[in-house]
């Protein structure tokens, strides 16, 4: 069973035409000493442990279903990505972002900003506590709805492994209609953007657990390593 | 090998989450060797792109590529190698940094609304003849990777990113 089910896929999101490059990108394989084979490092100076709990950023509790989202960040060889920065942003439970450009007429939640950060541990694990975001209509008022999703930003050991993506929730009927998700054409690849319910990650009586593992693509998986630092 | 997790568009709302105070202050405060790298992000019609996010990664002046923690909460002293700046409403960005050691360029990663995925490019502060990437770029497009020293003597370099059309910046794939 894929996120698609039996429906024909929606047209893939192509972006804004005036912003889409026309020339093919140039491969960096011509530069074995590329700076992009290394990357920035982060540490306790960058991230407060409290940044990983989006339900504790205000005096009151946000409205919504509390969830945990956790998993491992690895490279394509399965090696953990250690001590790296994971960033998360999302809509509130009503499907509204705390951003001035969001014109969706759903309520803001004074107790929810919807932005978090954490560092991966020595095994590549990350963990956030947040609330499940609501669906929202594209462009604020249309009848094209985005499935519930979390935006993620990740760094690997190489700058070339940079990843910005979105995580979806299991069993969401909107996913089969979503052009943005279907910018990933292969059903098996799209399925890797969908988290799994994992009761082992529940906080008993408090939050529902979701597992989502992330694999960073890029040169560290395929290029010779060792001489770049 | 395990297949990678696919990219998705950053969407319109990352501007409330990813930028951080001092993101463009890569050079320690008051450092005499500091240079300014600045410019505009422009779309295929030459219109400025507001709220584009530019990330820079570069070696330290001594050539070290090890980086240092602390970019997100800068201490004013440490050179971390990483910067993150957003364009303003007029599409302009600026960062203060120190010239990289060992290579003449900064690696750039660009995020903006309306892109399927982020873009990589490089901002060269000089153009040595033996640079393997510049050598691989067709001559007529090479200038899109070169930051231009401003003539006013303020140690400033201009580097514009053109997403599409005439003068389209050379983007890189890994
Ligand atoms: Fe979104």
Tab-separated table of C-alpha atoms and ligand atoms in Angstrom:
chain	number	residue	atom	x	y	z
A	1	UNK	CA	0.000	0.000	0.000
A	2	UNK	CA	1.469	3.313	-1.070
A	3	UNK	CA	0.321	6.776	-0.011
A	4	UNK	CA	-1.261	6.945	-3.450
A	5	UNK	CA	-3.761	4.148	-2.941
A	6	UNK	CA	-5.542	3.568	-6.237
A	7	UNK	CA	-6.081	7.187	-7.273
A	8	UNK	CA	-4.237	8.656	-10.245
A	9	UNK	CA	-1.492	10.936	-8.946
A	10	UNK	CA	-2.045	14.689	-8.961
A	11	UNK	CA	0.201	16.786	-11.207
A	12	UNK	CA	3.571	17.307	-9.509
A	13	UNK	CA	4.373	20.707	-8.041
A	14	UNK	CA	6.897	22.417	-10.313
A	15	UNK	CA	7.482	25.618	-8.392
A	16	UNK	CA	7.175	29.212	-9.566
A	17	UNK	CA	8.212	29.357	-13.242
A	18	UNK	CA	10.192	32.635	-13.012
A	19	UNK	CA	12.256	31.141	-10.191
A	20	UNK	CA	13.083	27.829	-11.859
A	21	UNK	CA	16.555	27.629	-13.435
A	22	UNK	CA	16.602	26.561	-17.083
A	23	UNK	CA	20.222	25.446	-17.350
A	24	UNK	CA	21.178	21.986	-16.081
A	25	UNK	CA	23.253	22.112	-12.890
A	26	UNK	CA	26.984	21.526	-13.150
A	27	UNK	CA	28.372	18.488	-11.322
A	28	UNK	CA	30.876	19.138	-8.543
A	29	UNK	CA	32.522	15.795	-9.265
A	30	UNK	CA	35.115	17.790	-11.213
A	31	UNK	CA	36.416	19.171	-7.878
A	32	UNK	CA	37.706	16.409	-5.569
A	33	UNK	CA	38.834	19.030	-3.032
A	34	UNK	CA	35.433	20.756	-2.871
A	35	UNK	CA	34.640	22.621	0.337
A	36	UNK	CA	31.096	21.203	0.025
A	37	UNK	CA	32.478	17.812	1.129
A	38	UNK	CA	32.788	19.273	4.614
A	39	UNK	CA	30.138	21.180	6.504
A	40	UNK	CA	29.279	23.318	9.495
A	41	UNK	CA	29.246	21.872	12.996
A	42	UNK	CA	26.848	22.694	15.793
A	43	UNK	CA	26.805	22.106	19.517
A	44	UNK	CA	25.233	22.981	22.848
A	45	UNK	CA	26.073	26.632	22.197
A	46	UNK	CA	23.635	26.614	19.283
A	47	UNK	CA	20.617	24.780	20.647
A	48	UNK	CA	18.957	24.759	24.036
A	49	UNK	CA	17.429	21.369	24.938
A	50	UNK	CA	14.117	23.193	25.495
A	51	UNK	CA	14.088	24.167	21.787
A	52	UNK	CA	12.986	20.592	20.986
A	53	UNK	CA	9.669	20.913	22.878
A	54	UNK	CA	7.324	23.146	20.890
A	55	UNK	CA	4.593	22.764	23.511
A	56	UNK	CA	6.652	24.567	26.172
A	57	UNK	CA	7.560	27.823	24.469
A	58	UNK	CA	4.779	29.927	26.008
A	59	UNK	CA	3.146	30.300	29.412
A	60	UNK	CA	0.128	28.209	28.400
A	61	UNK	CA	-0.277	24.909	26.572
A	62	UNK	CA	-1.011	24.952	22.849
A	63	UNK	CA	-4.313	23.578	21.582
A	64	UNK	CA	-4.062	20.271	19.758
A	65	UNK	CA	-3.104	16.632	19.883
A	66	UNK	CA	0.327	16.330	21.497
A	67	UNK	CA	2.794	14.167	19.564
A	68	UNK	CA	6.399	13.135	19.654
A	69	UNK	CA	8.375	12.804	16.435
A	70	UNK	CA	11.642	10.935	16.647
A	71	UNK	CA	13.991	8.915	14.501
A	72	UNK	CA	17.530	8.487	13.274
A	73	UNK	CA	19.469	10.547	10.778
A	74	UNK	CA	21.935	8.436	8.810
A	75	UNK	CA	23.833	8.619	5.543
A	76	UNK	CA	23.122	6.203	2.732
A	77	UNK	CA	25.532	3.671	4.204
A	78	UNK	CA	23.569	3.663	7.437
A	79	UNK	CA	26.178	5.562	9.433
A	80	UNK	CA	24.726	7.914	12.049
A	81	UNK	CA	24.905	11.652	11.447
A	82	UNK	CA	26.135	12.796	14.870
A	83	UNK	CA	25.664	16.117	16.612
A	84	UNK	CA	23.991	17.758	13.645
A	85	UNK	CA	21.307	20.399	13.523
A	86	UNK	CA	17.673	19.411	12.894
A	87	UNK	CA	15.137	22.221	12.477
A	88	UNK	CA	11.351	21.950	12.364
A	89	UNK	CA	8.569	24.379	11.463
A	90	UNK	CA	4.854	23.803	11.161
A	91	UNK	CA	1.295	25.121	11.278
A	92	UNK	CA	-0.722	25.036	14.498
A	93	UNK	CA	-3.559	22.588	15.143
A	94	UNK	CA	-5.948	24.762	13.104
A	95	UNK	CA	-3.630	24.790	10.077
A	96	UNK	CA	-2.321	28.344	10.597
A	97	UNK	CA	1.333	29.428	10.631
A	98	UNK	CA	2.509	32.106	13.021
A	99	UNK	CA	3.842	33.999	9.997
A	100	UNK	CA	2.582	37.379	8.756
A	101	UNK	CA	2.163	36.085	5.182
A	102	UNK	CA	-0.230	33.283	6.157
A	103	UNK	CA	-3.675	34.501	5.093
A	104	UNK	CA	-5.571	31.342	5.963
A	105	UNK	CA	-8.435	32.600	8.180
A	106	UNK	CA	-7.934	29.978	10.879
A	107	UNK	CA	-7.170	30.965	14.475
A	108	UNK	CA	-3.682	31.673	15.689
A	109	UNK	CA	-2.729	29.970	18.938
A	110	UNK	CA	-1.060	32.382	21.377
A	111	UNK	CA	0.692	29.400	22.944
A	112	UNK	CA	2.191	27.993	19.762
A	113	UNK	CA	4.897	29.411	17.518
A	114	UNK	CA	5.640	26.242	15.578
A	115	UNK	CA	9.442	26.349	15.306
A	116	UNK	CA	11.912	24.004	17.007
A	117	UNK	CA	15.510	22.845	16.889
A	118	UNK	CA	17.548	19.957	18.230
A	119	UNK	CA	20.875	18.208	17.752
A	120	UNK	CA	21.237	14.553	16.823
A	121	UNK	CA	22.912	12.363	19.456
A	122	UNK	CA	25.848	9.979	18.996
A	123	UNK	CA	23.601	7.454	17.264
A	124	UNK	CA	22.052	10.052	14.983
A	125	UNK	CA	18.804	10.218	16.928
A	126	UNK	CA	16.604	13.306	17.134
A	127	UNK	CA	13.350	13.893	19.037
A	128	UNK	CA	10.717	16.644	19.124
A	129	UNK	CA	7.584	17.120	21.219
A	130	UNK	CA	4.932	19.176	19.429
A	131	UNK	CA	1.274	19.139	18.403
A	132	UNK	CA	-0.157	17.584	15.287
A	133	UNK	CA	-0.570	20.348	12.701
A	134	UNK	CA	-3.858	20.939	10.893
A	135	UNK	CA	-4.417	20.716	7.154
A	136	UNK	CA	-4.605	24.063	5.362
A	137	UNK	CA	-5.681	25.342	1.947
A	138	UNK	CA	-2.946	26.371	-0.483
A	139	UNK	CA	-2.753	30.148	-0.924
A	140	UNK	CA	-4.890	30.632	2.174
A	141	UNK	CA	-8.343	30.354	0.648
A	142	UNK	CA	-8.365	27.870	-2.233
A	143	UNK	CA	-9.982	24.448	-2.093
A	144	UNK	CA	-6.653	22.719	-2.623
A	145	UNK	CA	-5.685	21.370	0.793
A	146	UNK	CA	-2.278	20.431	2.063
A	147	UNK	CA	-2.108	17.250	4.128
A	148	UNK	CA	-0.865	17.690	7.692
A	149	UNK	CA	2.918	17.996	7.523
A	150	UNK	CA	6.037	19.079	9.373
A	151	UNK	CA	8.767	21.001	7.550
A	152	UNK	CA	12.261	19.707	8.337
A	153	UNK	CA	15.734	21.136	7.679
A	154	UNK	CA	18.837	18.937	8.135
A	155	UNK	CA	22.593	19.162	7.899
A	156	UNK	CA	24.914	16.241	7.271
A	157	UNK	CA	28.650	15.947	7.712
A	158	UNK	CA	29.012	17.494	4.238
A	159	UNK	CA	27.341	20.742	3.161
A	160	UNK	CA	26.344	18.872	-0.010
A	161	UNK	CA	24.086	16.651	2.123
A	162	UNK	CA	21.847	19.585	3.061
A	163	UNK	CA	18.211	18.505	3.080
A	164	UNK	CA	14.961	20.462	3.385
A	165	UNK	CA	11.860	18.329	3.217
A	166	UNK	CA	8.426	17.622	4.699
A	167	UNK	CA	7.160	14.795	6.883
A	168	UNK	CA	3.610	13.474	6.476
A	169	UNK	CA	1.342	11.500	8.797
A	170	UNK	CA	0.271	7.902	8.214
A	171	UNK	CA	-3.165	7.309	6.741
A	172	UNK	CA	-3.803	10.935	5.748
A	173	UNK	CA	-6.403	10.904	2.917
A	174	UNK	CA	-5.218	14.306	1.647
A	175	UNK	CA	-1.801	12.938	0.748
A	176	UNK	CA	-3.105	11.208	-2.390
A	177	UNK	CA	-4.340	14.599	-3.683
A	178	UNK	CA	-1.296	16.694	-2.818
A	179	UNK	CA	0.760	18.074	-5.707
A	180	UNK	CA	3.615	19.198	-3.467
A	181	UNK	CA	4.128	15.725	-2.022
A	182	UNK	CA	3.859	14.337	-5.560
A	183	UNK	CA	6.784	16.436	-6.714
A	184	UNK	CA	8.372	13.140	-5.609
A	185	UNK	CA	7.092	10.950	-8.439
A	186	UNK	CA	7.981	7.426	-7.290
A	187	UNK	CA	5.496	6.010	-4.740
A	188	UNK	CA	8.293	4.207	-2.867
A	189	UNK	CA	10.233	7.472	-2.482
A	190	UNK	CA	7.135	9.370	-1.398
A	191	UNK	CA	6.440	6.669	1.181
A	192	UNK	CA	9.765	7.557	2.812
A	193	UNK	CA	8.277	10.955	3.704
A	194	UNK	CA	5.487	9.363	5.746
A	195	UNK	CA	6.067	8.744	9.454
A	196	UNK	CA	4.838	5.642	11.261
A	197	UNK	CA	2.816	5.549	14.465
A	198	UNK	CA	5.129	4.008	17.060
A	199	UNK	CA	3.637	3.360	20.497
A	200	UNK	CA	7.154	2.875	21.867
A	201	UNK	CA	7.607	6.631	21.324
A	202	UNK	CA	4.413	7.584	23.167
A	203	UNK	CA	4.610	9.616	26.323
A	204	UNK	CA	2.024	7.622	28.298
A	205	UNK	CA	-1.139	9.596	28.902
A	206	UNK	CA	0.362	12.647	27.205
A	207	UNK	CA	1.550	12.317	23.591
A	208	UNK	CA	1.337	9.951	20.613
A	209	UNK	CA	4.643	8.716	19.179
A	210	UNK	CA	5.713	8.972	15.553
A	211	UNK	CA	8.846	7.473	14.076
A	212	UNK	CA	10.474	9.035	11.053
A	213	UNK	CA	13.982	8.069	9.998
A	214	UNK	CA	15.897	10.333	7.629
A	215	UNK	CA	18.600	9.307	5.161
A	216	UNK	CA	20.843	12.053	3.833
A	217	UNK	CA	21.868	11.676	0.233
A	218	UNK	CA	24.925	13.287	-1.221
A	219	UNK	CA	28.609	12.850	-1.765
A	220	UNK	CA	29.581	11.455	1.622
A	221	UNK	CA	27.720	8.298	0.662
A	222	UNK	CA	29.536	7.721	-2.574
A	223	UNK	CA	32.756	9.716	-2.575
A	224	UNK	CA	36.042	8.685	-1.041
A	225	UNK	CA	36.359	10.098	2.425
A	226	UNK	CA	39.024	10.845	4.953
A	227	UNK	CA	41.196	13.547	3.432
A	228	UNK	CA	38.804	16.452	3.615
A	229	UNK	CA	39.075	17.670	7.173
B	1	UNK	CA	22.893	1.479	0.022
B	2	UNK	CA	19.738	2.898	1.545
B	3	UNK	CA	17.914	5.346	-0.737
B	4	UNK	CA	17.931	8.944	0.467
B	5	UNK	CA	14.976	10.851	1.892
B	6	UNK	CA	13.579	13.052	-0.916
B	7	UNK	CA	13.617	16.857	-0.811
B	8	UNK	CA	10.428	18.903	-0.677
B	9	UNK	CA	9.831	22.603	-1.257
B	10	UNK	CA	10.621	24.842	1.710
B	11	UNK	CA	7.285	26.612	1.192
B	12	UNK	CA	6.530	30.236	2.112
B	13	UNK	CA	6.843	30.108	5.896
B	14	UNK	CA	10.421	29.087	6.794
B	15	UNK	CA	11.252	32.749	7.403
B	16	UNK	CA	9.760	32.538	10.888
B	17	UNK	CA	11.883	29.510	11.812
B	18	UNK	CA	15.272	29.339	10.108
B	19	UNK	CA	16.826	32.840	10.294
B	20	UNK	CA	18.580	33.705	13.556
B	21	UNK	CA	20.010	36.942	14.993
B	22	UNK	CA	23.550	37.611	13.813
B	23	UNK	CA	23.203	35.019	11.038
B	24	UNK	CA	25.245	37.150	8.652
B	25	UNK	CA	27.916	38.184	11.188
B	26	UNK	CA	30.438	35.494	10.357
B	27	UNK	CA	33.418	37.801	10.954
B	28	UNK	CA	34.175	38.451	14.628
B	29	UNK	CA	33.066	41.897	15.734
B	30	UNK	CA	35.470	44.636	14.644
B	31	UNK	CA	37.854	42.270	12.850
B	32	UNK	CA	40.175	44.331	10.630
B	33	UNK	CA	40.222	41.732	7.828
B	34	UNK	CA	36.423	41.546	7.536
B	35	UNK	CA	34.869	41.753	4.099
B	36	UNK	CA	31.251	42.306	3.133
B	37	UNK	CA	29.644	39.993	0.591
B	38	UNK	CA	26.321	41.334	-0.607
B	39	UNK	CA	23.963	41.353	-3.540
B	40	UNK	CA	20.498	40.621	-4.817
B	41	UNK	CA	18.532	37.474	-5.554
B	42	UNK	CA	16.655	38.033	-8.829
B	43	UNK	CA	14.082	35.945	-10.687
B	44	UNK	CA	13.825	35.268	-14.434
B	45	UNK	CA	12.242	38.663	-15.046
B	46	UNK	CA	14.877	40.491	-13.014
B	47	UNK	CA	12.478	41.029	-10.118
B	48	UNK	CA	14.000	40.864	-6.630
B	49	UNK	CA	13.148	37.810	-4.533
B	50	UNK	CA	12.308	38.715	-0.917
B	51	UNK	CA	12.658	36.226	1.945
B	52	UNK	CA	15.143	34.070	0.095
B	53	UNK	CA	17.493	32.371	2.539
B	54	UNK	CA	21.191	32.136	1.672
B	55	UNK	CA	23.476	29.810	3.600
B	56	UNK	CA	27.255	30.100	3.345
B	57	UNK	CA	29.875	27.546	4.329
B	58	UNK	CA	33.594	28.309	4.016
B	59	UNK	CA	37.030	27.466	5.425
B	60	UNK	CA	38.508	29.662	8.137
B	61	UNK	CA	41.222	32.124	7.058
B	62	UNK	CA	43.885	29.528	8.026
B	63	UNK	CA	42.308	27.018	5.637
B	64	UNK	CA	40.695	24.844	8.312
B	65	UNK	CA	37.454	23.196	7.214
B	66	UNK	CA	36.644	21.853	10.671
B	67	UNK	CA	34.218	24.678	11.467
B	68	UNK	CA	33.213	25.559	15.016
B	69	UNK	CA	29.917	25.433	16.916
B	70	UNK	CA	28.084	28.591	17.854
B	71	UNK	CA	26.714	30.002	14.589
B	72	UNK	CA	23.172	30.235	15.969
B	73	UNK	CA	24.205	32.112	19.106
B	74	UNK	CA	27.394	33.888	18.164
B	75	UNK	CA	29.909	34.848	20.837
B	76	UNK	CA	31.440	37.656	18.749
B	77	UNK	CA	34.854	35.951	18.750
B	78	UNK	CA	34.658	32.485	17.177
B	79	UNK	CA	34.814	32.020	13.407
B	80	UNK	CA	32.276	29.223	12.791
B	81	UNK	CA	32.419	29.059	8.981
B	82	UNK	CA	28.629	29.052	8.640
B	83	UNK	CA	26.302	31.962	7.921
B	84	UNK	CA	22.602	32.252	7.165
B	85	UNK	CA	21.014	35.449	5.860
B	86	UNK	CA	17.597	36.234	4.406
B	87	UNK	CA	16.955	38.759	1.670
B	88	UNK	CA	14.943	41.836	2.593
B	89	UNK	CA	11.854	43.012	0.721
B	90	UNK	CA	14.074	44.422	-2.041
B	91	UNK	CA	15.848	41.087	-2.557
B	92	UNK	CA	19.116	42.275	-0.972
B	93	UNK	CA	21.280	40.234	1.399
B	94	UNK	CA	24.603	40.967	3.075
B	95	UNK	CA	27.066	39.092	5.227
B	96	UNK	CA	30.317	40.074	6.943
B	97	UNK	CA	32.977	37.417	6.801
B	98	UNK	CA	36.707	36.766	6.612
B	99	UNK	CA	38.272	35.632	3.325
B	100	UNK	CA	38.465	31.816	3.177
B	101	UNK	CA	41.888	30.177	3.382
B	102	UNK	CA	43.079	27.682	0.763
B	103	UNK	CA	40.232	28.239	-1.698
B	104	UNK	CA	38.924	31.453	-3.249
B	105	UNK	CA	35.198	30.770	-2.783
B	106	UNK	CA	32.307	30.399	-0.351
B	107	UNK	CA	29.857	27.529	-0.847
B	108	UNK	CA	26.281	28.812	-1.107
B	109	UNK	CA	22.971	27.023	-0.527
B	110	UNK	CA	19.824	28.924	-1.477
B	111	UNK	CA	16.308	28.303	-0.189
B	112	UNK	CA	13.225	30.129	-1.378
B	113	UNK	CA	9.503	29.773	-1.867
B	114	UNK	CA	8.605	28.358	-5.253
B	115	UNK	CA	11.611	26.071	-5.659
B	116	UNK	CA	11.104	22.318	-5.669
B	117	UNK	CA	14.400	22.000	-3.827
B	118	UNK	CA	17.290	24.164	-2.680
B	119	UNK	CA	20.055	25.289	-5.039
B	120	UNK	CA	23.829	25.154	-4.604
B	121	UNK	CA	26.269	27.611	-6.085
B	122	UNK	CA	29.593	29.277	-5.189
B	123	UNK	CA	30.648	32.880	-4.660
B	124	UNK	CA	34.264	33.323	-5.810
B	125	UNK	CA	36.234	36.252	-4.392
B	126	UNK	CA	39.025	35.596	-6.915
B	127	UNK	CA	39.291	33.507	-10.098
B	128	UNK	CA	42.523	31.487	-10.216
B	129	UNK	CA	43.157	29.790	-13.560
B	130	UNK	CA	43.651	26.377	-11.942
B	131	UNK	CA	40.315	26.200	-10.128
B	132	UNK	CA	38.750	22.888	-11.238
B	133	UNK	CA	35.155	24.064	-11.061
B	134	UNK	CA	35.706	27.373	-12.861
B	135	UNK	CA	37.621	25.440	-15.527
B	136	UNK	CA	34.569	23.231	-16.036
B	137	UNK	CA	32.182	26.180	-16.479
B	138	UNK	CA	31.689	27.434	-20.049
B	139	UNK	CA	33.578	30.713	-20.334
B	140	UNK	CA	30.493	32.782	-21.123
B	141	UNK	CA	28.861	31.725	-17.836
B	142	UNK	CA	31.920	31.941	-15.565
B	143	UNK	CA	31.230	35.514	-14.470
B	144	UNK	CA	27.999	34.394	-12.769
B	145	UNK	CA	30.142	32.774	-10.048
B	146	UNK	CA	32.489	35.715	-9.530
B	147	UNK	CA	31.864	38.245	-6.781
B	148	UNK	CA	32.903	41.698	-7.975
B	149	UNK	CA	35.058	43.854	-5.736
B	150	UNK	CA	33.290	47.165	-5.096
B	151	UNK	CA	35.365	50.123	-6.208
B	152	UNK	CA	34.828	52.220	-3.082
B	153	UNK	CA	37.603	50.616	-1.051
B	154	UNK	CA	35.338	49.299	1.706
B	155	UNK	CA	36.397	45.679	1.228
B	156	UNK	CA	32.995	44.822	-0.184
B	157	UNK	CA	32.128	42.296	-2.872
B	158	UNK	CA	28.951	42.180	-4.929
B	159	UNK	CA	27.463	38.770	-5.724
B	160	UNK	CA	24.006	38.550	-7.314
B	161	UNK	CA	22.110	35.320	-7.875
B	162	UNK	CA	19.997	35.179	-11.044
B	163	UNK	CA	17.630	32.239	-10.869
B	164	UNK	CA	16.725	32.100	-14.553
B	165	UNK	CA	17.068	33.739	-17.932
B	166	UNK	CA	19.913	35.909	-19.249
B	167	UNK	CA	22.904	35.662	-16.938
B	168	UNK	CA	21.427	32.694	-15.062
B	169	UNK	CA	23.773	31.752	-12.225
B	170	UNK	CA	25.613	28.453	-12.587
B	171	UNK	CA	24.047	26.065	-10.079
B	172	UNK	CA	25.779	22.949	-8.838
B	173	UNK	CA	24.792	19.380	-8.205
B	174	UNK	CA	26.683	17.042	-5.933
C	1	LIG	FE1	3.601	23.945	5.183
